[in-house]
Each structure stands twice: as structure tokens, then as C-alpha cells.
mmCIF file of C-alpha atoms and ligand atoms in Angstrom:
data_model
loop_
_atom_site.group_PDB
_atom_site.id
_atom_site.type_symbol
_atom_site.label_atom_id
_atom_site.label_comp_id
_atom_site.label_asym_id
_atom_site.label_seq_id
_atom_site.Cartn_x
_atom_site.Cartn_y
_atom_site.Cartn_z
ATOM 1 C CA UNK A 656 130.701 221.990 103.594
ATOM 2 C CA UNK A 657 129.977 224.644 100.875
ATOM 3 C CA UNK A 658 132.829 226.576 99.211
ATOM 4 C CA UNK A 659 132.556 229.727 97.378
ATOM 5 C CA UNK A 660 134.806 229.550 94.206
ATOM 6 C CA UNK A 661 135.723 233.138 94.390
ATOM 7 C CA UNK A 662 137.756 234.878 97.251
ATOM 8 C CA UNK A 663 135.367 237.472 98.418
ATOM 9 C CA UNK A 664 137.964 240.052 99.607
ATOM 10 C CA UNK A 665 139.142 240.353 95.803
ATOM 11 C CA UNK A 666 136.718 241.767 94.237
ATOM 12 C CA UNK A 667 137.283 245.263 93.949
ATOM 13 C CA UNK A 668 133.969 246.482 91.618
ATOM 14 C CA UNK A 669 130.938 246.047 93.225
ATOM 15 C CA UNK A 670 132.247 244.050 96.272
ATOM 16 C CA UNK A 671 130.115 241.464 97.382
ATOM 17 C CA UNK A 672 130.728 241.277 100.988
ATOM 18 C CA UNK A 673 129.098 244.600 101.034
ATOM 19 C CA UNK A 674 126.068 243.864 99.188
ATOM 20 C CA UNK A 675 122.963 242.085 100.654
ATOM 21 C CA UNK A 676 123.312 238.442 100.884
ATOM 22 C CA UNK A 677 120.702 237.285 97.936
ATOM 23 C CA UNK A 678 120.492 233.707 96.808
ATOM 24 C CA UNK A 679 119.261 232.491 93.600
ATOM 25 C CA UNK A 680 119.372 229.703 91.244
ATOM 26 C CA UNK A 681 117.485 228.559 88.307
ATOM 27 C CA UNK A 682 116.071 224.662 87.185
ATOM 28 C CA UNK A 683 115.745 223.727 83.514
ATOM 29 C CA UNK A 684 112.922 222.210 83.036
ATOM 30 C CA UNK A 685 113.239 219.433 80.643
ATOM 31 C CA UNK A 686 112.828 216.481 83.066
ATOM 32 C CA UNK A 687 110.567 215.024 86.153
ATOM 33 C CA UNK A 688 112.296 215.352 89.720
ATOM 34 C CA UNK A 689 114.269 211.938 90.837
ATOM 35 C CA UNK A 690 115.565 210.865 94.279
ATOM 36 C CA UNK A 691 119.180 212.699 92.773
ATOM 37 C CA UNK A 692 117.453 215.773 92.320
ATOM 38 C CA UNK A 693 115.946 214.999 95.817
ATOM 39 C CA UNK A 694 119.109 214.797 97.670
ATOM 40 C CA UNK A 695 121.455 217.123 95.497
ATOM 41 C CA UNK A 696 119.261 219.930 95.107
ATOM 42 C CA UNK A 697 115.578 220.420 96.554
ATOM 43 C CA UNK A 698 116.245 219.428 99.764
ATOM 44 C CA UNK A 699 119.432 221.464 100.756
ATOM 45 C CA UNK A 700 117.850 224.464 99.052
ATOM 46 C CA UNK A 701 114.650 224.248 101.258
ATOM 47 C CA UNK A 702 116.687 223.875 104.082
ATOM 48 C CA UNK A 703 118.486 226.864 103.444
ATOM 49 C CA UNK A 704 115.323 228.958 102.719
ATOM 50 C CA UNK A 705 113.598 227.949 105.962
ATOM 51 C CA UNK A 706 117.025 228.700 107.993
ATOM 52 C CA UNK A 707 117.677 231.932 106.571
ATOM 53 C CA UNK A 708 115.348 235.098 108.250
ATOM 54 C CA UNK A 709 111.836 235.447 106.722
ATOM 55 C CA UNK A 710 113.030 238.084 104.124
ATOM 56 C CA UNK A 711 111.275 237.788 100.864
ATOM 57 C CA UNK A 712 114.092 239.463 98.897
ATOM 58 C CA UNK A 713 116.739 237.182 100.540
ATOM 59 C CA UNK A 714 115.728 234.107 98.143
ATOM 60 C CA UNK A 715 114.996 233.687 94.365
ATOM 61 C CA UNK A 716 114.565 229.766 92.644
ATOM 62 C CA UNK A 717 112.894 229.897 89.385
ATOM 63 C CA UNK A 718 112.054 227.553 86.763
ATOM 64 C CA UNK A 719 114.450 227.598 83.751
ATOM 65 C CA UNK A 720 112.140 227.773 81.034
ATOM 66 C CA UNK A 721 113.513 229.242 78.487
ATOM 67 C CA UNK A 722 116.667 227.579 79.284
ATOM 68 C CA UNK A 723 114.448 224.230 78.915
ATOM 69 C CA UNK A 724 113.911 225.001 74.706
ATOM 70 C CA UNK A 725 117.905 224.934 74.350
ATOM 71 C CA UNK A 726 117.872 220.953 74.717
ATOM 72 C CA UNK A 727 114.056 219.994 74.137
ATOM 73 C CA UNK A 728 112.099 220.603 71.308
ATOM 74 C CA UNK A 729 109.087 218.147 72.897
ATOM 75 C CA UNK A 730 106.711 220.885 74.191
ATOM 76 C CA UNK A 731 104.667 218.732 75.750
ATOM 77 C CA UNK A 732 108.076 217.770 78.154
ATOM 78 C CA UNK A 733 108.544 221.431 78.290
ATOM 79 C CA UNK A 734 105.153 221.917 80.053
ATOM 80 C CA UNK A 735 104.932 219.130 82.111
ATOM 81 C CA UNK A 736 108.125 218.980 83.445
ATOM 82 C CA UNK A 737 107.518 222.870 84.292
ATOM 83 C CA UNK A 738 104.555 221.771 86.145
ATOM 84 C CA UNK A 739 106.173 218.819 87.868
ATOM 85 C CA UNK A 740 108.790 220.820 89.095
ATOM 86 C CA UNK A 741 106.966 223.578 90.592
ATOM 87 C CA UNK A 742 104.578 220.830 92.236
ATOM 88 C CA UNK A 743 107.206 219.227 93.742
ATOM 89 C CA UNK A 744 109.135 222.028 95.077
ATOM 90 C CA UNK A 745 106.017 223.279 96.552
ATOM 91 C CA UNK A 746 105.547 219.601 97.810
ATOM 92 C CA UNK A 747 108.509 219.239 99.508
ATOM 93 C CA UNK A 748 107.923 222.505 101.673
ATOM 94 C CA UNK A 749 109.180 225.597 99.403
ATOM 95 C CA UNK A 750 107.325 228.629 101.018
ATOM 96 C CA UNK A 751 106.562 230.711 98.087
ATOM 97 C CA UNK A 752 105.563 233.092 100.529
ATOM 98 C CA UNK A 753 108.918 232.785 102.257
ATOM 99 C CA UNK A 754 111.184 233.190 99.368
ATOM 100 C CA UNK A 755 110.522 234.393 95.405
ATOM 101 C CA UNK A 756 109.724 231.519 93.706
ATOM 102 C CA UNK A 757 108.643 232.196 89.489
ATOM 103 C CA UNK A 758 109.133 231.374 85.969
ATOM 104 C CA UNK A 759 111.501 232.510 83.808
ATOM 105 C CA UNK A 760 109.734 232.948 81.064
ATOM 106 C CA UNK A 761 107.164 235.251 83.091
ATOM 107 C CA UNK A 762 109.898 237.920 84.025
ATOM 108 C CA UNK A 763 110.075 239.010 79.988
ATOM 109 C CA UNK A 764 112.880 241.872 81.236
ATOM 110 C CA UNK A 765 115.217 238.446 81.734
ATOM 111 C CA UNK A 766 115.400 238.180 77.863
ATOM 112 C CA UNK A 767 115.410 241.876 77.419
ATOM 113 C CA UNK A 768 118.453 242.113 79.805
ATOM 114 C CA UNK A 769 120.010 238.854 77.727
ATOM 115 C CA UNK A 770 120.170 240.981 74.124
ATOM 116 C CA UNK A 771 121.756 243.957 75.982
ATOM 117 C CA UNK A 772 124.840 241.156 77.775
ATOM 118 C CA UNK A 773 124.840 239.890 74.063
ATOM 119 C CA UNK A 774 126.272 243.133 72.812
ATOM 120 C CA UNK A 775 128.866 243.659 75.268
ATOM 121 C CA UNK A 776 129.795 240.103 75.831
ATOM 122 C CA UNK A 777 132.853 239.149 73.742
ATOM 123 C CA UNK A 778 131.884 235.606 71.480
ATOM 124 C CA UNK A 779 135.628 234.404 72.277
ATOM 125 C CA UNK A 780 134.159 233.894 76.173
ATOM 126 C CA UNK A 781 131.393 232.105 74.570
ATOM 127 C CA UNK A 782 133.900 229.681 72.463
ATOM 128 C CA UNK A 783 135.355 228.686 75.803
ATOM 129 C CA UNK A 784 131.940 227.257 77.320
ATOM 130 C CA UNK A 785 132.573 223.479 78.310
ATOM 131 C CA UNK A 786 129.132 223.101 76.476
ATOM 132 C CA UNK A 787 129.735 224.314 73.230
ATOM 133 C CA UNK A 788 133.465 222.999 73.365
ATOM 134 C CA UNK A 789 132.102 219.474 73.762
ATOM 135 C CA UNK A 790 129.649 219.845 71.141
ATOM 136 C CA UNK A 791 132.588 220.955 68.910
ATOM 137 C CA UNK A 792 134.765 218.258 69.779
ATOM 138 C CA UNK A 793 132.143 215.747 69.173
ATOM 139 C CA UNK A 794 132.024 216.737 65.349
ATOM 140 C CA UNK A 795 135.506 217.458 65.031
ATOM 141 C CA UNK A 796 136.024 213.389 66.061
ATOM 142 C CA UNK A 797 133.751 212.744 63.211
ATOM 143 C CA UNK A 798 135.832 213.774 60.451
ATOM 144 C CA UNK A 799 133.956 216.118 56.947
ATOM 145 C CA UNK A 800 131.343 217.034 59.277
ATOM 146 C CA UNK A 801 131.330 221.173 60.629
ATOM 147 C CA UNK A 802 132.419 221.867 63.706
ATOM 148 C CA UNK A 803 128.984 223.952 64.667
ATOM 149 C CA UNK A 804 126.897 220.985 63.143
ATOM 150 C CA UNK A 805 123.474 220.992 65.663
ATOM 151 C CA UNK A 806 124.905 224.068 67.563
ATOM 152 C CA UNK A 807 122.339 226.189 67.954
ATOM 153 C CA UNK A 808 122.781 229.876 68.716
ATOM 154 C CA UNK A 809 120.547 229.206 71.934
ATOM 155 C CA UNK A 810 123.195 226.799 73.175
ATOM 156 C CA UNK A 811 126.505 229.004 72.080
ATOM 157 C CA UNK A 812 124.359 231.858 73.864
ATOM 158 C CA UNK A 813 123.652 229.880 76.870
ATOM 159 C CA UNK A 814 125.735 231.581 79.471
ATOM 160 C CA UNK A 815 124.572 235.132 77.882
ATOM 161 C CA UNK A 816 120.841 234.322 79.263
ATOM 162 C CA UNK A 817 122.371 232.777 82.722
ATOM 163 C CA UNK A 818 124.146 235.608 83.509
ATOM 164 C CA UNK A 819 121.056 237.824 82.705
ATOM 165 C CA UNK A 820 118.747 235.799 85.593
ATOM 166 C CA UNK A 821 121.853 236.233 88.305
ATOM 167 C CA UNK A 822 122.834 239.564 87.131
ATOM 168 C CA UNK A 823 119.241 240.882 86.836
ATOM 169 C CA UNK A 824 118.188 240.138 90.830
ATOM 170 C CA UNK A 825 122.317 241.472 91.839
ATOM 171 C CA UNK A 826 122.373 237.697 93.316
ATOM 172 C CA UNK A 827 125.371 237.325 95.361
ATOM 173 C CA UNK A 828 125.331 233.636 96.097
ATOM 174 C CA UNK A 829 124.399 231.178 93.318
ATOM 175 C CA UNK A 830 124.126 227.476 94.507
ATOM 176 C CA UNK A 831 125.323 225.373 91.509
ATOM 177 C CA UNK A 832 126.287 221.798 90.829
ATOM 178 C CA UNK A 833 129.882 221.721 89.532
ATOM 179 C CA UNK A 834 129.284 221.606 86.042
ATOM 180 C CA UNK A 835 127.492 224.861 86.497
ATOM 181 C CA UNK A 836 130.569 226.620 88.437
ATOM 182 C CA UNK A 837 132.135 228.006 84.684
ATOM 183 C CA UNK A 838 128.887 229.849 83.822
ATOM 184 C CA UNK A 839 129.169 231.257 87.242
ATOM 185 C CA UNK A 840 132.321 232.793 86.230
ATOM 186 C CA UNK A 841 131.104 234.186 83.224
ATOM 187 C CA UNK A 842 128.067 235.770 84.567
ATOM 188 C CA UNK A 843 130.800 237.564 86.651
ATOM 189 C CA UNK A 844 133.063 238.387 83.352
ATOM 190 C CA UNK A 845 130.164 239.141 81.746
ATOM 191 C CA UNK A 846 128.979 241.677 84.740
ATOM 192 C CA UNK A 847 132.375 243.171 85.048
ATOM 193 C CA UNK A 848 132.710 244.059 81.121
ATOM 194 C CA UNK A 849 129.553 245.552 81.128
ATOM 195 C CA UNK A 850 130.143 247.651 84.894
ATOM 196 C CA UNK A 851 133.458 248.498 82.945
ATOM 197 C CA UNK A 852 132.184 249.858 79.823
ATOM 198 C CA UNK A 853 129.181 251.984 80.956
ATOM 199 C CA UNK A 854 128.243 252.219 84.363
ATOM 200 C CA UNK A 855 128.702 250.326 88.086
ATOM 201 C CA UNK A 856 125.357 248.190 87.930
ATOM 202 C CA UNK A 857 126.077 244.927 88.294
ATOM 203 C CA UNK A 858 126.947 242.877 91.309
ATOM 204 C CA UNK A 859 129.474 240.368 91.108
ATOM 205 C CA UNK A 860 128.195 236.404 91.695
ATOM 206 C CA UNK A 861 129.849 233.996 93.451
ATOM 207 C CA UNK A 862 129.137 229.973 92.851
ATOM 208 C CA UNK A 863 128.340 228.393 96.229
ATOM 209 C CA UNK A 864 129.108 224.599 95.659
ATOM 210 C CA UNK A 865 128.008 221.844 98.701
ATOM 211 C CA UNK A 866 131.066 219.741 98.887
ATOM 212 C CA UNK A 867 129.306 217.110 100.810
ATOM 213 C CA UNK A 868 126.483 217.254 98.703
ATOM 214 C CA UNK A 869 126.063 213.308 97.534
ATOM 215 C CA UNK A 870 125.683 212.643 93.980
ATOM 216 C CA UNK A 871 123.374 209.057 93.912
ATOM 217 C CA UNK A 872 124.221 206.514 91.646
ATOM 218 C CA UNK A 873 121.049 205.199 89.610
ATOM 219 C CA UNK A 874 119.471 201.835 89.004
ATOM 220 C CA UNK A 875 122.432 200.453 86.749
ATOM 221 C CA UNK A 876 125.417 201.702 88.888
ATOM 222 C CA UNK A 877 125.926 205.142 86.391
ATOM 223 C CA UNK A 878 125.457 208.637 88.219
ATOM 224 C CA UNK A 879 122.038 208.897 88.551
ATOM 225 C CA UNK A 880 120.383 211.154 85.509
ATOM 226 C CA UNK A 881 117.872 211.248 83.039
ATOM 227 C CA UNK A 882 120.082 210.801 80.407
ATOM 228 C CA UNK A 883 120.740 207.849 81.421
ATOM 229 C CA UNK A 884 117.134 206.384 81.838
ATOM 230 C CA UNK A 885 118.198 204.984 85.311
ATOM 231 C CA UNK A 886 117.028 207.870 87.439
ATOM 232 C CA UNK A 887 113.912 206.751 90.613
ATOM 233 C CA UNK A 888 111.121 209.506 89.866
ATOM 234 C CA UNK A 889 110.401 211.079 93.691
ATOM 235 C CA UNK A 890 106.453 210.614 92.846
ATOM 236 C CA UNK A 891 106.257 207.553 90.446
ATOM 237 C CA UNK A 892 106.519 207.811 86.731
ATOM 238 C CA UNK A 893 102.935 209.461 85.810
ATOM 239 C CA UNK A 894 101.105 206.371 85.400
ATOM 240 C CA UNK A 895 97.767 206.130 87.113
ATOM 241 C CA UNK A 896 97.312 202.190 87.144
ATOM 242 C CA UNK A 897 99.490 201.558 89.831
ATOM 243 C CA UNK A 898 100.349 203.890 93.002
ATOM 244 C CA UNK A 899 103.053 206.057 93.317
ATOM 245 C CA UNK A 900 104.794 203.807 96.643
ATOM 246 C CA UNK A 901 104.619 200.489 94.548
ATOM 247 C CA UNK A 902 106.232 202.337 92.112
ATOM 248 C CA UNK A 903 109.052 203.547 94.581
ATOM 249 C CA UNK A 904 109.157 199.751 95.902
ATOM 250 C CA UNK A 905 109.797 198.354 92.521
ATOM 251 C CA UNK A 906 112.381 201.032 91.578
ATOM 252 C CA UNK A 907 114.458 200.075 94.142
ATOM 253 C CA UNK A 908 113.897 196.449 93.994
ATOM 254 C CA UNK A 909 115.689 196.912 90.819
ATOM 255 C CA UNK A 910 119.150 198.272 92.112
ATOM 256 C CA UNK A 911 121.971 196.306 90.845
ATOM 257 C CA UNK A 912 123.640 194.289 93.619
ATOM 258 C CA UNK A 913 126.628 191.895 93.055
ATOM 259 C CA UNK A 914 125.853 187.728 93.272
ATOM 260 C CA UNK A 915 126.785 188.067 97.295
ATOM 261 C CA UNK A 916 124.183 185.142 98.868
ATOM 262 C CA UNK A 917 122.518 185.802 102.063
ATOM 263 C CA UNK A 918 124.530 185.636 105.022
ATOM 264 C CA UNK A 919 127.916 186.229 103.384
ATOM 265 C CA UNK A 920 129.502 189.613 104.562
ATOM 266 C CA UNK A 921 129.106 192.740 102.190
ATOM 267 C CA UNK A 922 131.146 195.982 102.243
ATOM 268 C CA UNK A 923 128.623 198.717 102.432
ATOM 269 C CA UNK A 924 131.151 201.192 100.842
ATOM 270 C CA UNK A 925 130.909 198.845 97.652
ATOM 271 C CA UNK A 926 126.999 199.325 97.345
ATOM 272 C CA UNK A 927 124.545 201.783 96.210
ATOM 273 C CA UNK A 928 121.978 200.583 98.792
ATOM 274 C CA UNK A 929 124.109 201.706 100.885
ATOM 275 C CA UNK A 930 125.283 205.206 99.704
ATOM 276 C CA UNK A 931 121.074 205.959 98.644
ATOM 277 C CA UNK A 932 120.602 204.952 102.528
ATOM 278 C CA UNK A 933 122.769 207.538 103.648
ATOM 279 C CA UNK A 934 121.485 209.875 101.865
ATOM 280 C CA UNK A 935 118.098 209.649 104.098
ATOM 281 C CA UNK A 936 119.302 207.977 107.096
ATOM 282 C CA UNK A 937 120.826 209.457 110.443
ATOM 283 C CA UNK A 938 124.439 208.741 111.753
ATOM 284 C CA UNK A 939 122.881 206.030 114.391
ATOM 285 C CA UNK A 940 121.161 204.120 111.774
ATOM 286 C CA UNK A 941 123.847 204.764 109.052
ATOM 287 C CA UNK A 942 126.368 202.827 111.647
ATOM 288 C CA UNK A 943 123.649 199.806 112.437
ATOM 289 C CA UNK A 944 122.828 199.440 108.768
ATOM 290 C CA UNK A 945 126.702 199.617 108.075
ATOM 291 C CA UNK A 946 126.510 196.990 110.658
ATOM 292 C CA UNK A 947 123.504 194.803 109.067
ATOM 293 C CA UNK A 948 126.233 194.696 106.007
ATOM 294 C CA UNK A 949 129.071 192.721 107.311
ATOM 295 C CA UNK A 950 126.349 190.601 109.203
ATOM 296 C CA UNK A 951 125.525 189.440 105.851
ATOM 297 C CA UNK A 952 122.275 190.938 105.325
ATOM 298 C CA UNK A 953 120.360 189.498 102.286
ATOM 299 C CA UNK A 954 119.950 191.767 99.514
ATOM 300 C CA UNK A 955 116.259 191.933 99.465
ATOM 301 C CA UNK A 956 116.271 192.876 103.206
ATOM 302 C CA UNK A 957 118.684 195.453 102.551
ATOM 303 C CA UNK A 958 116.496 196.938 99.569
ATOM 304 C CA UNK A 959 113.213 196.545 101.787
ATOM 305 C CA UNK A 960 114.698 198.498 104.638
ATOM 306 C CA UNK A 961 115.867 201.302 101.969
ATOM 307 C CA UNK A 962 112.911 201.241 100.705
ATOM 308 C CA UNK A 963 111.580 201.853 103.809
ATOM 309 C CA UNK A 964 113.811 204.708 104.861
ATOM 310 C CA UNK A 965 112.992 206.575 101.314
ATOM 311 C CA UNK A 966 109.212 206.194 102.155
ATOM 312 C CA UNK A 967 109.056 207.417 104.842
ATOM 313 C CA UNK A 968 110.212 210.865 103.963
ATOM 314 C CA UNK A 969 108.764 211.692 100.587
ATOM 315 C CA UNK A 970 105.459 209.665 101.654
ATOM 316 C CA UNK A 971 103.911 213.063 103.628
ATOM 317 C CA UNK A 972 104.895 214.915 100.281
ATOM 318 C CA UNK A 973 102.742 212.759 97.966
ATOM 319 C CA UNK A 974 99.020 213.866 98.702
ATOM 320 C CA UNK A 975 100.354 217.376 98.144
ATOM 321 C CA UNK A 976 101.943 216.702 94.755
ATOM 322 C CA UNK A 977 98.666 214.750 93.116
ATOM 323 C CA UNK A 978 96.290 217.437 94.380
ATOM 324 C CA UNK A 979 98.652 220.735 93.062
ATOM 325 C CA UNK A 980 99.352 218.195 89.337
ATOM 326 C CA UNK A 981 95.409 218.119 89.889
ATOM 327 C CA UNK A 982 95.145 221.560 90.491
ATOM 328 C CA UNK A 983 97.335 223.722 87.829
ATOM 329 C CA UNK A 984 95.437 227.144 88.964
ATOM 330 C CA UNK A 985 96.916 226.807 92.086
ATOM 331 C CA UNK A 986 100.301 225.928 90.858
ATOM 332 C CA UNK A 987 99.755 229.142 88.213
ATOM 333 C CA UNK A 988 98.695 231.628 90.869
ATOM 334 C CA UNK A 989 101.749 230.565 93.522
ATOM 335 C CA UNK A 990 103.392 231.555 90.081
ATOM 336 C CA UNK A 991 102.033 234.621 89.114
ATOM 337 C CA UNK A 992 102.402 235.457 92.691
ATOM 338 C CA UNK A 993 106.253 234.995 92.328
ATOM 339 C CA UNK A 994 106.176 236.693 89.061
ATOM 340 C CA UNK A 995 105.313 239.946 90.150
ATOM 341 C CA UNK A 996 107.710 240.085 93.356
ATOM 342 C CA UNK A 997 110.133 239.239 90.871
ATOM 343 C CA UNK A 998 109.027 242.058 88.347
ATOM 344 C CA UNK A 999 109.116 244.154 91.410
ATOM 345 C CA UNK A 1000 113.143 243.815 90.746
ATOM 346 C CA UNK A 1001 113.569 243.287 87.300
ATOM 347 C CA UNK A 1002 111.619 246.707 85.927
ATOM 348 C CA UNK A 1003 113.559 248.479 87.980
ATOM 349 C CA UNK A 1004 117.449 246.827 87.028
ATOM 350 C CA UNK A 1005 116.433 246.839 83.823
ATOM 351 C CA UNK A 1006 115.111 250.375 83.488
ATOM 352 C CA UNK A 1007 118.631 251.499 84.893
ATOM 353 C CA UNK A 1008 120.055 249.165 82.460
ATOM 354 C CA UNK A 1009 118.357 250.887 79.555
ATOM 355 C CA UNK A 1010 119.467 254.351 80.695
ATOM 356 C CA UNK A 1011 123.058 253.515 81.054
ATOM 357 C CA UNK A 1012 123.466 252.204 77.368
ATOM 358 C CA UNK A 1013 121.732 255.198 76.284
ATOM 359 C CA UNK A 1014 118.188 253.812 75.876
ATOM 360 C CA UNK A 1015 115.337 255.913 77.673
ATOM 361 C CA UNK A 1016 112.536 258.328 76.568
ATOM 362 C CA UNK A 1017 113.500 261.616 74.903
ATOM 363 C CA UNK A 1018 111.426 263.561 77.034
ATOM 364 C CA UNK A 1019 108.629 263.217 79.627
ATOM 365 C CA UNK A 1020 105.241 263.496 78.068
ATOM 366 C CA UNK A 1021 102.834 265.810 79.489
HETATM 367 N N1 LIG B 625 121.842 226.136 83.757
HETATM 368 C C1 LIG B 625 121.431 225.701 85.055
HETATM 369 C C2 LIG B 625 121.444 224.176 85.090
HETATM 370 O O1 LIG B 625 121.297 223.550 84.070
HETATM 371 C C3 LIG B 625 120.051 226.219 85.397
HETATM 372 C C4 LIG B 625 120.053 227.705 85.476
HETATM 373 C C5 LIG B 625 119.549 228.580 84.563
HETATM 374 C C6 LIG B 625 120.629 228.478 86.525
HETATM 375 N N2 LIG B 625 119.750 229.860 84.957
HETATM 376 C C7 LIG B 625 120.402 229.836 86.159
HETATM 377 C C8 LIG B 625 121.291 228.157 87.712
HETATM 378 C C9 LIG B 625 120.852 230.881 86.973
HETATM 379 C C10 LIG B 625 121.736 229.185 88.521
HETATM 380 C C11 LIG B 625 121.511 230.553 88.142
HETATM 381 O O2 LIG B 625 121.570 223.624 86.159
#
């Protein structure tokens, strides 16, 4: 089911409901995709952008580059994972004709946009950012050293540059993850201080949230995440000496399961087996697997048949990941591609930007 966090009907400046539907949503790009990513975020996104009319303008995804430098300082991660990202988007079945699909970093009036929210944006909203509170907190438990210690202006700024991609397209609908849903709201505060001060410009974003939206559990029984090194990479880990679906086979091979011996009954609500299986299975074979489970299947039946069942959709993906890794001008000009329909926007908002804090030409040369 997805939720919007904000009641539509109250927002008096700039309503929503009367502004174009337009979707957008940003990914940083510090990491390589994983089955979590998968399942929680390129896959419903797709979806949507193949069920929604073929309108170019409807849909924006771009890569978070320049969100990417707030928590990694490897720029070798920052470029591959850029280019891993857009590969596998584009391998999954992301029409970049279909929807506007760029790079941060190529859309320079994003940053432009971010000074101008910097100067109207109060720093007490920044102080309340879950990010930068946490950070805080962390020193503060570690008494004589300063509360700021490794906070970087990029990451008390954060926000500032998030609301600048929403605000800069007037996206209506944002698709977040939960954690995102407070930046959400301050893109909004953000927007409404600035319509408030000068001029009407901004419209108003509302976090779109998939409550059914699974979150997978990785190898070791944590949420699945990078941080936590226990994450299944989607196309194997990089590493040309053995193929991407052995890879896949021994990833899953290492799921923790309990002691349970073959034959003895298992509860398939107490297994990540099961919950990955659902995640890529239909409601039939959901119930027989469910079934397999208190027949006492063995454990390394159970991970062969998820293994299976994970194959068999990321599988058609693969040849067109290697060849678009193996092909970066292709990946660049799908970019470039997005980069100017995105410009196409982004000149213009931020021209009108300009003008309303009274920055524009002083006359019209001749
Ligand atoms: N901060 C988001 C995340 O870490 C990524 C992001 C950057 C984003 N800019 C955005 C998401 C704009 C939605 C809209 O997930």
C-alpha cells in the first residue's frame, strides 16, 4: 500500500492536488546494487514508470552524486558505484526514453539552486536533522570530545541540497524509504519559507512511502545493507574469475539457518529463506513453499530452490549489465541524454529563481 505522509487537501500554497503529478527521487551513489536494493527500490520504481502514461516529464530518478561525496571520500567508489547503478537500472528495464533519467552532478543549476535554499533556510531546521542529531549524540556519549567532531558542513547541509533536486523539477510525489520521510518534510519547510518570503515558486512535496515494501534481511540475519557487509550484490561482486550465478549460488548458500535437521518441521515465518522467497515468488508458490517448510524441507533444498527463484529473474538482466559496465559511452550518452531533458527544467526554475531574489541582468544587451 503506499501512504503519502502529508494530507493533500491541507496545503494551502501551491496545492499539490492541482499541480501535475511528477515523480522523482534521487540514489546516492556510494555502493553496488544488492537483492535489498532489488526488492525495496528498483523494482517498484520501474514498475511504476512503465504503468504510468508515456509522458517524459511525468518521471525523474537520478543518481545522487554529489550527495555520494557527503559519506565517501574513495573516488574510485564514487565512480564505480555511479556506473553500477546506472547499468543496473538500465538493466533491469528503466526506459530512459520513457522517463528522465540523469546525474546530479550534470544538472550544475541543482547546486546553484542549493546556495540560494541555504540563505533562506533557517540552521535551527538543520539542527533537527536525524542525521546530524545522531552524529551529535555520538560525540556527546564520548565525553571532552566536540559535539560537531567529523560533521562536515556537507552533511549539516544535507537536506539544503535534497530539497534543491525535488524543489527544482516542482516534484509532487517523492518515493522515499522511511528514513528519508524527515528530509521530505523539510524540502517542503524549506519550499514554503522561501514561496513565503519572495515569490509563489515552489511546489510543495509529498513523501510517498510503500508500506508493503519488504525490507530483506542479509546473510547474518541484520537488515540487509552495506554497512553491514552482509548485503547479496544483484550481479556478483566484480570479480571476473568466477561467474556472476555461482556467485549468486554461493551467496545464498551462506544464509544463516538454525541447527533444524532434515525432515524436522520449520516455521517459515522464523526464516530468511523464506521472507527473500517471497520477495520473488507468487502467492501459489509462496503457499507450497510455506508448505515444503512444515514438511521438513532440508535446508540446502530450501536454499537451492531460492536460489532458483532469484535466478531466474535477474538472470535475463545479466548480459545487459556486463555489456553497458563494458560499454561506459553508452551508459554516458543514455546520461547526457537525461541531462539535457533535465536542463530543459532546471534553466528555466532556476532563471525564475534568480529573478525573484533580485538576481537578473540590468538590462538587455543589444
Ligand atoms: N538522500 C536520499 C537517500 O539517501 C537520496 C536522495 C538525494 C534523494 N536527493 C534526493 C531522494 C531527492 C529523493 C529525492 O536515499
Amino acid at each position: 500500500m503506499l501512504t503519502q505522509t502529508t494530507d493533500l487537501t491541507l496545503t494551502d500554497t501551491k496545492n499539490n492536488s492541482a499541480q501535475p503529478k511528477r515523480i522523482l527521487t534521487g540514489i546516492t551513489t556510494t555502493g553496488i546494487p544488492h537483492l535489498g536494493n532489488y526488492v525495496g527500490a528498483i523494482r517498484p520504481a520501474i514498475i511504476s514508470a512503465k504503468n504510468s502514461a508515456a509522458n517524459e516529464d511525468k518521471t525523474f530518478f537520478f543518481l545522487a552524486d554529489y550527495h555520494g561525496i557527503i559519506k565517501c571520500y574513495d573516488p574510485k567508489q564514487i565512480h564505480e558505484s555511479t556506473k553500477a547503478i546506472a547499468a543496473t537500472w538500465l538493466a533491469c528495464g528503466l526506459d530512459p526514453e520513457q522517463v528522465v533519467f540523469y546525474r546530479q552532478s550534470d544538472v550544475p543549476e541543482i547546486p546553484e539552486l542549493a546556495w540560494i535554499l541555504n540563505c533562506s533556510c533557517p540552521k535551527g531546521l538543520m539542527n533537527r536533522a536525524h542525521a546530524y542529531k545522531a552524529a551529535v549524540d555520538a560525540n556527546l556519549a564520548k565525553a571532552a570530545v566536540d559535539a560537531d567532531q567529523g560533521v562536515t558542513m556537507g552533511l549539516f547541509g544535507y537536506p539544503i541540497l535534497m530539497a534543491a533536486d525535488i524543489l527544482m523539477f516542482n516534484a509532487t510525489h517523492v518515493p522515499v524509504g522511511r528514513d528519508q520521510i524527515q528530509h521530505i518534510e523539510m524540502a517542503r519547510d524549506i519550499a514554503g519559507t522561501f514561496n513565503h518570503k519572495y515569490k509563489d515558486l515552489f511546489t510543495l512535496p509529498t513523501a510517498v512511502i510503500d508500506e508493503d515494501m519488504p525490507l530483506l534481511t542479509g546473510l547474518d540475519g541484520r537488515k540487509m545493507s552495506k554497512s553491514y557487509g552482509n548485503t547479496i550484490p544483484l550481479f556478483g561482486d566484480g570479480n571476473p574469475q568466477t561467474d556472476p550465478e555461482t556467485q549468486l549460488r554461493k551467496a545464498v548458500m551462506q544464509i544463516v539457518t538454525n541447527s533444524q535437521a532434515p525432515d524436522e518441521p520449520k516455521n517459515p515465518d522464523d526464516s530468511v529463506l523464506f521472507e527473500i522467497y517471497k520477495a520473488f515468488a507468487t502467492v501459489e508458490e509462496i503457499a507450497d513453499f510455506s508448505a515444503q517448510f512444515e514438511q521438513g524441507i532440508a535446508w540446502g533444498d530450501a536454499k537451492q530452490a531460492l536460489f532458483e527463484k532469484i535466478n531466474a529473474q535477474i538472470a535475463p538482466f545479466r548480459e545487459r549489465y556486463f555489456e553497458l559496465m563494458a560499454n561506459p559511452n553508452d551508459l554516458e550518452q543514455i546520461l547526457q541524454m537525461g541531462a539535457d531533458k533535465a536542463r530543459r527544467h532546471s534553466r528555466k526554475q532556476l532563471d525564475k529563481t534568480r529573478r525573484a531574489i533580485g538576481i537578473r541582468p540590468l538590462a538587455k544587451l543589444k
